[in-house]
Short mmCIF file of C-alpha atoms and ligand atoms in Angstrom, two decimals:
data_model
loop_
_atom_site.label_atom_id
_atom_site.label_comp_id
_atom_site.label_asym_id
_atom_site.label_seq_id
_atom_site.Cartn_x
_atom_site.Cartn_y
_atom_site.Cartn_z
CA MET A 216 -31.75 -4.67 8.94
CA LEU A 217 -28.47 -3.11 7.86
CA ASN A 218 -30.01 0.34 8.06
CA SER A 219 -31.38 -0.34 11.51
CA ALA A 220 -27.92 -1.42 12.73
CA LEU A 221 -26.36 1.70 11.23
CA SER A 222 -28.94 3.88 12.97
CA TYR A 223 -27.22 2.86 16.25
CA PHE A 224 -23.77 3.91 15.02
CA PRO A 225 -22.57 6.92 17.03
CA ASP A 226 -21.45 9.05 14.07
CA GLN A 227 -24.54 9.65 11.93
CA ASP A 228 -22.71 12.03 9.55
CA ALA A 229 -20.43 9.13 8.63
CA VAL A 230 -23.50 6.89 8.11
CA THR A 231 -25.11 9.47 5.80
CA GLU A 232 -21.97 9.56 3.66
CA ILE A 233 -21.67 5.75 3.53
CA LEU A 234 -25.31 5.35 2.49
CA LYS A 235 -24.99 8.14 -0.07
CA ARG A 236 -21.99 6.48 -1.73
CA PHE A 237 -22.89 2.79 -1.48
CA TYR A 238 -26.47 2.03 -0.47
CA VAL A 239 -28.78 0.82 -3.24
CA GLU A 240 -32.45 0.66 -2.28
CA ASN A 241 -33.78 -2.91 -2.88
CA GLY A 242 -30.33 -4.23 -3.83
CA LYS A 243 -28.20 -3.64 -6.90
CA ASP A 244 -29.14 -4.65 -10.43
CA LYS A 245 -27.76 -8.19 -10.98
CA LYS A 246 -26.30 -7.10 -14.31
CA ARG A 247 -24.08 -4.51 -12.65
CA PRO A 248 -20.87 -5.24 -10.73
CA TYR A 249 -20.42 -4.15 -7.12
CA ASP A 250 -18.70 -0.79 -6.73
CA ASP A 251 -15.15 -0.83 -5.38
CA VAL A 252 -14.69 0.01 -1.72
CA PRO A 253 -11.53 1.81 -0.54
CA LYS A 254 -8.54 -0.55 -0.27
CA LEU A 255 -6.56 -0.99 2.93
CA ILE A 256 -3.49 1.27 2.92
CA LEU A 257 -1.17 2.83 5.51
CA LYS A 258 -2.72 6.28 5.23
CA PRO A 259 -6.42 5.74 4.55
CA THR A 260 -8.83 8.61 3.98
CA LEU A 261 -11.22 9.61 6.75
CA PHE A 262 -14.08 8.05 4.76
CA ALA A 263 -12.22 4.74 4.30
CA GLN A 264 -11.64 4.50 8.05
CA GLN A 265 -15.22 5.40 8.90
CA MET A 266 -16.53 2.80 6.48
CA LEU A 267 -14.35 0.03 7.91
CA ILE A 268 -15.29 0.93 11.48
CA ALA A 269 -19.00 1.14 10.62
CA SER A 270 -18.99 -2.15 8.72
CA THR A 271 -17.42 -4.01 11.64
CA PHE A 272 -19.86 -2.28 13.98
CA VAL A 273 -22.77 -3.58 11.87
CA GLU A 274 -21.40 -7.14 11.80
CA VAL A 275 -21.18 -7.30 15.59
CA TRP A 276 -24.40 -5.34 16.21
CA LEU A 277 -26.38 -7.80 14.06
CA ALA A 278 -24.75 -10.79 15.78
CA LYS A 279 -25.77 -9.39 19.18
CA GLU A 280 -29.33 -8.60 18.14
CA GLY A 281 -32.24 -10.44 19.79
CA HIS A 282 -30.46 -12.41 22.56
CA SER A 283 -28.34 -11.83 25.65
CA GLY A 284 -25.54 -14.27 24.76
CA GLN A 285 -21.94 -13.27 24.26
CA VAL A 286 -20.43 -12.47 20.89
CA GLY A 287 -16.82 -12.77 19.79
CA MET A 288 -15.22 -11.54 16.60
CA ASN A 289 -12.47 -13.48 14.90
CA LEU A 290 -9.83 -11.54 12.94
CA LEU A 291 -6.73 -12.45 10.96
CA GLU A 292 -3.48 -10.94 12.28
CA LYS A 293 -2.26 -11.13 8.67
CA ILE A 294 -4.67 -8.32 7.72
CA GLN A 295 -2.78 -5.91 9.98
CA LEU A 296 -3.84 -2.71 8.25
CA ALA A 297 -7.47 -3.31 9.25
CA ILE A 298 -6.94 -4.36 12.86
CA PRO A 299 -7.30 -1.10 14.84
CA ALA A 300 -10.35 0.06 12.87
CA GLN A 301 -12.01 -3.34 13.11
CA ILE A 302 -11.36 -3.64 16.83
CA PHE A 303 -12.79 -0.15 17.33
CA GLY A 304 -15.95 -0.89 15.28
CA ALA A 305 -16.50 -4.14 17.18
CA MET A 306 -16.02 -2.42 20.55
CA LEU A 307 -18.51 0.31 19.62
CA ALA A 308 -21.05 -2.48 19.15
CA GLY A 309 -20.14 -4.02 22.53
CA VAL A 310 -18.23 -7.10 21.37
CA ASP A 311 -17.49 -9.45 24.30
CA TYR A 312 -14.47 -11.31 22.91
CA LEU A 313 -11.85 -10.59 20.27
CA LEU A 314 -10.02 -13.59 18.84
CA ILE A 315 -7.05 -13.19 16.53
CA GLY A 316 -5.00 -15.86 14.78
CA ALA A 317 -2.98 -16.40 11.58
CA GLY A 318 0.06 -14.55 12.89
CA ILE A 319 1.42 -13.38 16.25
CA PRO A 320 -1.01 -10.83 17.70
CA ALA A 321 1.49 -9.33 20.16
CA GLN A 322 0.33 -5.74 19.67
CA VAL A 323 -3.37 -6.35 20.16
CA PRO A 324 -3.67 -5.98 23.98
CA ARG A 325 -2.06 -2.53 23.70
CA VAL A 326 -4.32 -1.55 20.78
CA ILE A 327 -7.42 -2.58 22.76
CA ASN A 328 -6.30 -0.66 25.87
CA SER A 329 -5.77 2.55 23.86
CA ILE A 330 -9.15 2.27 22.16
CA VAL A 331 -10.94 1.74 25.50
CA ASN A 332 -9.93 5.29 26.41
CA GLY A 333 -10.24 6.82 22.95
CA GLN A 334 -6.47 7.36 22.71
CA SER A 335 -4.66 7.51 19.39
CA LEU A 336 -2.23 4.65 18.81
CA THR A 337 0.40 3.29 16.46
CA MET A 338 0.84 -0.24 15.21
CA LYS A 339 3.95 -1.71 13.61
CA ILE A 340 3.20 -3.22 10.21
CA ASP A 341 5.30 -6.01 8.68
CA VAL A 342 6.98 -5.41 5.33
CA GLY A 343 6.79 -8.73 3.48
CA ASP A 344 9.22 -11.29 4.90
CA THR A 345 11.80 -8.64 5.87
CA ASN A 346 12.51 -7.39 9.38
CA ASP A 347 11.49 -3.87 8.34
CA LYS A 348 8.44 -2.31 9.95
CA LEU A 349 6.16 0.50 8.90
CA VAL A 350 3.95 2.48 11.25
CA LEU A 351 0.17 2.67 11.05
CA ASN A 352 -1.38 5.58 12.97
CA PHE A 353 -4.92 5.22 14.22
CA ASN A 354 -7.01 7.79 16.04
CA PRO A 355 -10.48 6.84 17.37
CA ALA A 356 -11.41 10.54 17.00
CA VAL A 357 -12.30 9.71 13.35
CA ILE A 358 -15.69 8.76 14.83
CA ASN A 359 -17.68 11.49 16.58
CA ASN A 360 -20.07 11.22 19.52
CA VAL A 361 -18.43 8.27 21.26
CA THR A 362 -18.60 8.14 25.05
CA TYR A 363 -15.41 6.80 26.66
CA PRO A 364 -14.29 4.61 28.30
CA LEU A 365 -15.62 1.78 26.12
CA SER A 366 -15.97 -1.57 27.80
CA ARG A 367 -12.96 -3.78 27.24
CA PRO A 368 -13.58 -7.10 25.45
CA ARG A 369 -11.54 -10.11 26.49
CA PHE A 370 -8.84 -10.96 24.01
CA LEU A 371 -7.94 -14.56 23.08
CA ALA A 372 -4.94 -15.27 20.86
CA ILE A 373 -5.43 -18.21 18.50
CA VAL A 374 -2.18 -20.16 18.40
CA SER A 375 -1.02 -23.68 17.63
CA SER A 376 2.00 -24.09 19.88
CA HIS A 377 2.98 -23.78 23.53
CA ALA A 378 6.04 -21.78 22.36
CA LEU A 379 3.76 -18.92 21.29
CA VAL A 380 1.91 -19.09 24.60
CA SER A 381 5.13 -18.57 26.56
CA TYR A 382 6.28 -15.85 24.14
CA LEU A 383 3.06 -13.81 24.45
CA ASN A 384 2.78 -14.39 28.22
CA LYS A 385 6.26 -12.98 28.87
CA ASP A 386 5.20 -9.35 28.86
CA VAL A 387 1.99 -7.73 30.20
CA GLU A 388 1.95 -5.61 27.02
CA THR A 389 1.55 -8.72 24.84
CA LYS A 390 -0.27 -11.12 27.19
CA PRO A 391 -3.81 -11.99 26.06
CA ASP A 392 -6.63 -12.94 28.44
CA GLY A 393 -6.43 -16.51 27.19
CA TYR A 394 -5.78 -18.73 24.21
CA VAL A 395 -7.57 -20.74 21.60
CA ILE A 396 -5.24 -23.64 20.86
CA GLU A 397 -5.95 -24.64 17.29
CA TYR A 398 -5.04 -28.05 15.86
CA HIS A 399 -4.16 -28.35 12.17
CA VAL A 400 -7.41 -30.10 11.18
CA ALA A 401 -9.29 -26.81 11.77
CA GLY A 402 -11.14 -25.05 8.95
CA GLY A 403 -9.70 -21.87 7.41
CA HIS A 404 -6.00 -21.07 7.71
CA ASN A 405 -3.66 -23.38 9.62
CA ALA A 406 -0.24 -22.76 11.12
CA PRO A 407 2.53 -23.93 8.78
CA PRO A 408 4.04 -27.34 9.66
CA ARG A 409 7.25 -27.14 11.70
CA GLY A 410 9.19 -29.74 9.71
CA LYS A 411 11.25 -28.95 6.62
CA ASN A 412 10.02 -30.33 3.26
CA SER A 413 6.52 -30.51 4.66
CA THR A 414 4.69 -30.09 1.34
CA ASN A 415 3.85 -33.29 -0.57
CA ALA A 416 3.74 -33.85 -4.34
CA PHE A 417 0.13 -32.63 -4.44
CA GLY A 418 0.98 -29.29 -2.85
CA GLU A 419 -0.55 -30.26 0.50
CA ALA A 420 0.93 -29.36 3.86
CA VAL A 421 1.92 -32.48 5.81
CA TYR A 422 1.89 -32.39 9.60
CA SER A 423 3.62 -34.58 12.15
CA GLU A 424 3.71 -35.16 15.92
CA ALA A 425 5.93 -32.08 16.21
CA ASP A 426 2.94 -29.94 15.20
CA LEU A 427 0.79 -31.00 18.15
CA PRO A 428 0.65 -28.44 20.96
CA ASN A 429 2.04 -29.48 24.34
CA LEU A 430 -1.05 -29.12 26.53
CA GLU A 431 0.90 -29.85 29.71
CA LYS A 432 3.02 -26.75 29.13
CA ILE A 433 -0.04 -24.72 28.17
CA ARG A 434 -1.87 -25.78 31.35
CA ALA A 435 1.24 -24.89 33.35
CA SER A 436 1.20 -21.35 31.88
CA GLY A 437 -1.88 -20.63 34.03
CA SER A 438 -3.72 -18.92 31.15
CA PRO A 439 -7.25 -20.13 30.42
CA PHE A 440 -7.47 -21.93 27.09
CA TRP A 441 -10.03 -23.33 24.67
CA LEU A 442 -9.36 -26.10 22.12
CA ALA A 443 -10.19 -25.85 18.40
CA GLY A 444 -9.87 -28.03 15.32
CA GLY A 445 -11.73 -31.32 15.33
CA PHE A 446 -13.62 -30.75 18.60
CA GLY A 447 -17.10 -30.80 17.06
CA THR A 448 -18.56 -33.89 18.75
CA PRO A 449 -19.97 -34.36 22.29
CA GLU A 450 -17.14 -36.82 23.08
CA LYS A 451 -14.44 -34.39 21.92
CA ILE A 452 -15.90 -31.59 24.01
CA LYS A 453 -15.83 -33.83 27.08
CA ALA A 454 -12.22 -34.78 26.30
CA ALA A 455 -11.26 -31.10 25.91
CA ILE A 456 -12.70 -30.24 29.32
CA GLU A 457 -10.87 -33.18 30.87
CA LEU A 458 -7.67 -31.83 29.34
CA GLY A 459 -8.16 -28.60 31.25
CA ALA A 460 -9.81 -26.48 28.54
CA GLN A 461 -12.49 -23.93 29.41
CA GLY A 462 -14.37 -25.06 26.33
CA VAL A 463 -13.97 -25.46 22.58
CA GLN A 464 -14.14 -23.34 19.43
CA ILE A 465 -16.05 -25.00 16.61
CA GLY A 466 -16.23 -23.72 13.04
CA THR A 467 -17.11 -26.50 10.61
CA LEU A 468 -20.48 -27.59 12.07
CA PHE A 469 -21.72 -24.01 12.07
CA ALA A 470 -20.24 -23.12 8.68
CA LEU A 471 -22.42 -25.96 7.33
CA SER A 472 -25.54 -24.95 9.26
CA ASN A 473 -28.59 -23.27 7.68
CA GLU A 474 -27.69 -19.89 9.18
CA SER A 475 -24.13 -19.90 7.81
CA GLY A 476 -23.04 -17.33 5.26
CA PHE A 477 -22.26 -20.09 2.72
CA SER A 478 -24.75 -20.05 -0.14
CA LYS A 479 -27.43 -22.75 -0.16
CA GLU A 480 -25.97 -24.34 -3.33
CA ILE A 481 -22.58 -24.76 -1.66
CA ARG A 482 -24.07 -26.25 1.51
CA THR A 483 -26.31 -28.61 -0.45
CA GLU A 484 -23.39 -29.89 -2.50
CA ILE A 485 -21.18 -30.37 0.56
CA LEU A 486 -23.91 -32.21 2.47
CA ALA A 487 -24.59 -34.54 -0.49
CA SER A 488 -20.89 -35.33 -0.77
CA LEU A 489 -20.62 -35.83 2.97
CA ASP A 490 -23.61 -38.16 3.01
CA SER A 491 -22.11 -40.36 0.31
CA GLY A 492 -18.76 -40.44 2.14
CA GLN A 493 -17.04 -38.73 -0.81
CA LEU A 494 -16.23 -35.33 0.64
CA ARG A 495 -12.55 -34.42 0.25
CA VAL A 496 -10.92 -31.65 2.29
CA THR A 497 -7.20 -30.99 1.81
CA THR A 498 -4.66 -28.65 3.37
CA ASP A 499 -3.45 -26.63 0.39
CA ALA A 500 0.01 -25.24 1.09
CA GLY A 501 -0.06 -22.69 -1.76
CA ALA A 502 -3.68 -21.54 -2.16
CA SER A 503 -3.70 -18.69 0.32
CA PRO A 504 -1.86 -15.47 -0.54
CA THR A 505 -0.96 -15.25 3.16
CA GLY A 506 1.51 -18.13 2.74
CA PHE A 507 -0.32 -20.10 5.44
CA PRO A 508 -1.77 -23.52 4.59
CA PHE A 509 -5.50 -23.30 3.89
CA LYS A 510 -8.16 -26.01 4.10
CA VAL A 511 -9.91 -26.47 0.75
CA VAL A 512 -13.13 -28.39 0.07
CA HIS A 513 -13.06 -30.16 -3.30
CA ILE A 514 -16.46 -29.56 -4.86
CA ASP A 515 -17.61 -28.71 -8.38
CA SER A 516 -17.71 -25.20 -9.80
CA THR A 517 -15.16 -23.82 -7.35
CA LEU A 518 -11.50 -22.84 -7.63
CA SER A 519 -10.57 -26.22 -6.12
CA ASP A 520 -10.87 -27.36 -9.77
CA ILE A 521 -7.45 -26.63 -11.29
CA ASN A 522 -8.97 -25.97 -14.75
CA LEU A 523 -11.36 -23.37 -13.38
CA PHE A 524 -8.50 -21.81 -11.40
CA ASN A 525 -6.33 -21.61 -14.54
CA GLN A 526 -9.21 -20.09 -16.54
CA ARG A 527 -9.74 -17.23 -14.08
CA THR A 528 -8.37 -13.86 -15.16
CA ARG A 529 -6.30 -12.67 -12.23
CA LYS A 530 -7.44 -9.37 -10.76
CA CYS A 531 -6.79 -7.75 -7.38
CA ASP A 532 -9.68 -5.38 -6.75
CA LEU A 533 -10.53 -6.08 -3.10
CA GLY A 534 -6.95 -6.24 -1.87
CA TYR A 535 -7.50 -7.28 1.78
CA LEU A 536 -4.53 -9.66 1.66
CA ARG A 537 -2.12 -7.23 0.01
CA THR A 538 0.98 -6.52 2.06
CA PRO A 539 3.23 -3.47 1.92
CA PHE A 540 6.66 -3.61 0.29
CA LYS A 541 9.38 -1.00 -0.20
CA ARG A 542 9.79 0.14 -3.79
CA GLU A 543 13.33 0.59 -5.11
CA SER A 544 12.46 4.25 -5.60
CA GLY A 545 11.87 4.47 -1.84
CA GLY A 546 8.05 4.62 -1.76
CA ILE A 547 5.65 2.05 -0.37
CA GLY A 548 3.72 -0.29 -2.65
CA TYR A 549 1.25 -3.11 -1.98
CA ARG A 550 1.25 -6.54 -3.54
CA CYS A 551 -0.57 -9.87 -3.36
CA PRO A 552 0.61 -13.21 -4.77
CA ALA A 553 -2.87 -13.75 -6.28
CA GLU A 554 -2.75 -10.61 -8.42
CA PRO A 555 -1.68 -10.90 -12.11
CA ILE A 556 1.69 -12.69 -12.02
CA ASP A 557 3.52 -10.11 -14.17
CA THR A 558 2.32 -7.30 -11.89
CA PHE A 559 3.46 -9.26 -8.83
CA GLU A 560 6.86 -9.91 -10.42
CA PHE A 561 7.17 -6.26 -11.39
CA LYS A 562 6.69 -5.48 -7.69
CA LYS A 563 9.56 -7.88 -6.93
CA GLY A 564 7.28 -10.58 -5.56
CA VAL A 565 8.63 -14.14 -5.70
CA THR A 566 7.04 -15.97 -8.66
CA GLU A 567 6.90 -19.27 -6.77
CA ASP A 568 4.60 -17.69 -4.15
CA ALA A 569 2.20 -16.62 -6.89
CA ILE A 570 1.75 -19.71 -9.04
CA HIS A 571 -0.85 -21.50 -6.91
CA ALA A 572 -2.13 -18.43 -5.04
CA LYS A 573 -5.90 -18.03 -5.26
CA CYS A 574 -7.76 -14.79 -4.79
CA LEU A 575 -9.37 -15.58 -1.44
CA CYS A 576 -10.90 -12.10 -1.25
CA ASN A 577 -13.11 -12.61 -4.31
CA ALA A 578 -13.60 -16.35 -3.71
CA LEU A 579 -14.82 -15.90 -0.13
CA MET A 580 -17.26 -13.21 -1.29
CA ALA A 581 -18.54 -15.72 -3.88
CA ASP A 582 -18.92 -18.30 -1.08
CA ILE A 583 -21.52 -16.08 0.56
CA GLY A 584 -23.40 -15.26 -2.64
CA LEU A 585 -21.68 -11.92 -3.32
CA ALA A 586 -19.60 -12.92 -6.35
CA GLN A 587 -18.27 -10.01 -8.37
CA LEU A 588 -19.44 -9.75 -11.98
CA ARG A 589 -16.63 -9.31 -14.52
CA PRO A 590 -16.86 -7.33 -17.80
CA ASP A 591 -16.93 -10.54 -19.87
CA GLY A 592 -20.06 -11.65 -17.99
CA ARG A 593 -18.30 -14.18 -15.75
CA LEU A 594 -18.97 -14.37 -12.05
CA GLU A 595 -16.09 -14.86 -9.64
CA LEU A 596 -16.02 -18.47 -8.38
CA PRO A 597 -16.09 -19.68 -4.78
CA LEU A 598 -13.34 -21.51 -2.89
CA VAL A 599 -14.78 -23.21 0.15
CA THR A 600 -13.07 -23.99 3.44
CA ILE A 601 -14.10 -26.28 6.29
CA GLY A 602 -12.09 -28.45 8.68
CA SER A 603 -10.80 -31.90 7.72
CA ASP A 604 -12.19 -33.64 10.81
CA LEU A 605 -15.71 -34.44 9.63
CA ASP A 606 -16.90 -36.71 12.48
CA GLY A 607 -19.47 -34.24 13.86
CA ALA A 608 -20.74 -33.28 10.41
CA MET A 609 -21.11 -36.97 9.49
CA ASP A 610 -23.19 -37.56 12.65
CA LEU A 611 -25.40 -34.57 11.87
CA VAL A 612 -25.97 -35.37 8.20
CA LYS A 613 -27.28 -38.79 9.24
CA ILE A 614 -29.94 -37.10 11.39
CA TYR A 615 -30.59 -34.06 9.18
CA ALA A 616 -30.00 -35.05 5.55
CA ASP A 617 -31.33 -31.68 4.32
CA GLY A 618 -29.20 -29.62 6.66
CA TRP A 619 -29.29 -28.52 10.29
CA SER A 620 -29.77 -25.28 12.14
CA ALA A 621 -27.15 -23.82 14.47
CA GLN A 622 -29.48 -24.68 17.37
CA GLU A 623 -29.71 -28.31 16.20
CA ALA A 624 -25.90 -28.46 16.02
CA LEU A 625 -25.74 -27.08 19.58
CA ASN A 626 -28.34 -29.58 20.82
CA TYR A 627 -26.28 -32.40 19.31
CA LEU A 628 -23.07 -31.09 20.91
CA ILE A 629 -24.51 -30.72 24.39
CA GLY A 630 -26.57 -33.89 24.15
CA VAL A 631 -30.09 -32.38 24.34
C1 FMN B 234 -15.58 -21.31 6.98
C2 FMN B 234 -14.55 -21.09 8.04
C3 FMN B 234 -13.91 -19.86 8.10
C4 FMN B 234 -12.95 -19.61 9.09
N1 FMN B 234 -12.35 -18.38 9.15
C5 FMN B 234 -11.48 -18.10 10.15
C6 FMN B 234 -10.90 -16.81 10.27
O1 FMN B 234 -11.16 -15.90 9.47
N2 FMN B 234 -10.04 -16.58 11.30
C7 FMN B 234 -9.72 -17.57 12.20
O2 FMN B 234 -8.93 -17.31 13.12
N3 FMN B 234 -10.28 -18.80 12.11
C8 FMN B 234 -11.14 -19.08 11.12
N4 FMN B 234 -11.69 -20.33 11.02
C9 FMN B 234 -11.34 -21.34 12.05
C10 FMN B 234 -12.38 -21.37 13.17
O3 FMN B 234 -12.32 -20.15 13.88
C11 FMN B 234 -12.19 -22.52 14.15
O4 FMN B 234 -11.03 -22.37 14.94
C12 FMN B 234 -12.09 -23.86 13.47
O5 FMN B 234 -13.05 -23.96 12.45
C13 FMN B 234 -12.28 -24.96 14.48
O6 FMN B 234 -12.11 -26.21 13.93
P1 FMN B 234 -13.26 -27.05 13.17
O7 FMN B 234 -13.31 -26.47 11.80
O8 FMN B 234 -12.72 -28.44 13.18
O9 FMN B 234 -14.53 -26.88 13.94
C14 FMN B 234 -12.63 -20.61 10.03
C15 FMN B 234 -13.29 -21.86 9.96
C16 FMN B 234 -14.23 -22.10 8.96
C17 FMN B 234 -14.90 -23.45 8.91
#
C-alpha cells in the first residue's frame, strides 16, 4: 500500500533513495529498533526534506484512496520547522483542507500561496519564549517533475478565542479561509487557560468562563467557522449549526473507532473503562513539551502512571517537538523539555518546564503500535489522548460494546 502511494509521488529518484535507506521488505525484525530518521532542523539536507514531503504525501494519498470525499490534514503550528514541507507534500497529494492549531498560524496563508506556484519562501521561526526569530528557507524545487500551479487547499485556523479571529482577519496575508473554534474539552492539545494560577494541585489546567469563545463576535467576523471539542453527539451537532457553525470537527469518536491508529489493546482498554463508567481523562498542564495543556487518558501500562513515567530513561531521538535556542557561543541549538533533564539544563532550559514533560514523540508512536525498542529490551510506552467530553462515546459503547467503525460513528451522528 505504502509502495503504491509512493509510486504516484512526482519525484521517483527521491522515492528510490527513501526505499533504499528505510524500506524493509515484509517489515523489520521485531528484535531490532527502528532506524533514526533525520531530525527537523533549520537547514535540513535535501534527503531530509524529500523524505518529509514524501511521507506527508503518502499520508494524504492513502486517506484519499477509494472514495471521492474531501480530506483535510491537521498540523501543529508548534512544529514550525516541518510546516512548509508538510504543506507541500499534502498539496502534491491533492489535500482539500489544511487545519493548523496549537499556536498562531499567521504565516500559513502566505506559505500556501507560494507553494501553489512553486515559489521559494521563508518562514519566521520562534526562538523559545524570546521575541527573536530565525529564518527557515524552503524551496519546492527540492522535488522534481511537479506541474504548477498546484490546486490551493482551503486553510482553517484552529483557535479558541474570538481575539485570535480578529487578529488573523486583520490582514489578507494572515487571514485564513475559516476557523475551527475549539473548546477546551477537545482531545489532544488545548489552549492554555487565560486566568493566572490556573493549574491545580494535581497539575491539571483549570478553565473558567473566560476561556469560552465569544461566538457572537466570531459570527460577526463574517468568516465561516466550525465548532470542535465536545460536539460528538447528534444534539450537539444540531446546536452547533443553530449557533451559526458550518459544521463540527470531531476527534474522540473517531480516535476510538476500529479504523483509528490507536492499537487494539489501547482501544479495548478504553472501551472497557468507558463501559464501566470509570474512564478518567484529565487536562495535564505539564505533560506536553510544547507547554500547552494536553488531555491524558488514565489507563494501565501508559505514561499516565507516574511510576512508569519515572522509570522511563529519558531520550530525545525523534525530536519533533524540539525548538531552536541561541547558544551563548552564538550558534543555534535545539532542545526539548522531555529530553534528559541535565542535557536540557545544560542548554539553558528551565528545569521546571522539564520535570513533568513526557516524550510525546515516542509515546504517540507507541499509541499506534510503533513503539521504539530500547537497548535494555524495553519498549517505549504509550500516552493516550482523547477529549474529556465522553457523551458520544458513552452512547456508542452502549450500542457497540466491542467497538464501532467510523461509518457506525457517522451513522449515529447523523441519525441514520
Ligand atoms: C487522538 C487525538 C489526536 C489529536 N491530535 C490533534 C493534532 O495533532 N492537532 C490538532 O490540531 N488537533 C488534534 N486533536 C484535536 C481534534 O482535531 C479535534 O479538534 C478534537 O478532538 C475535537 O474534540 P473532541 O475530541 O471532543 O471530538 C486530536 C484529537 C484526538 C482525539
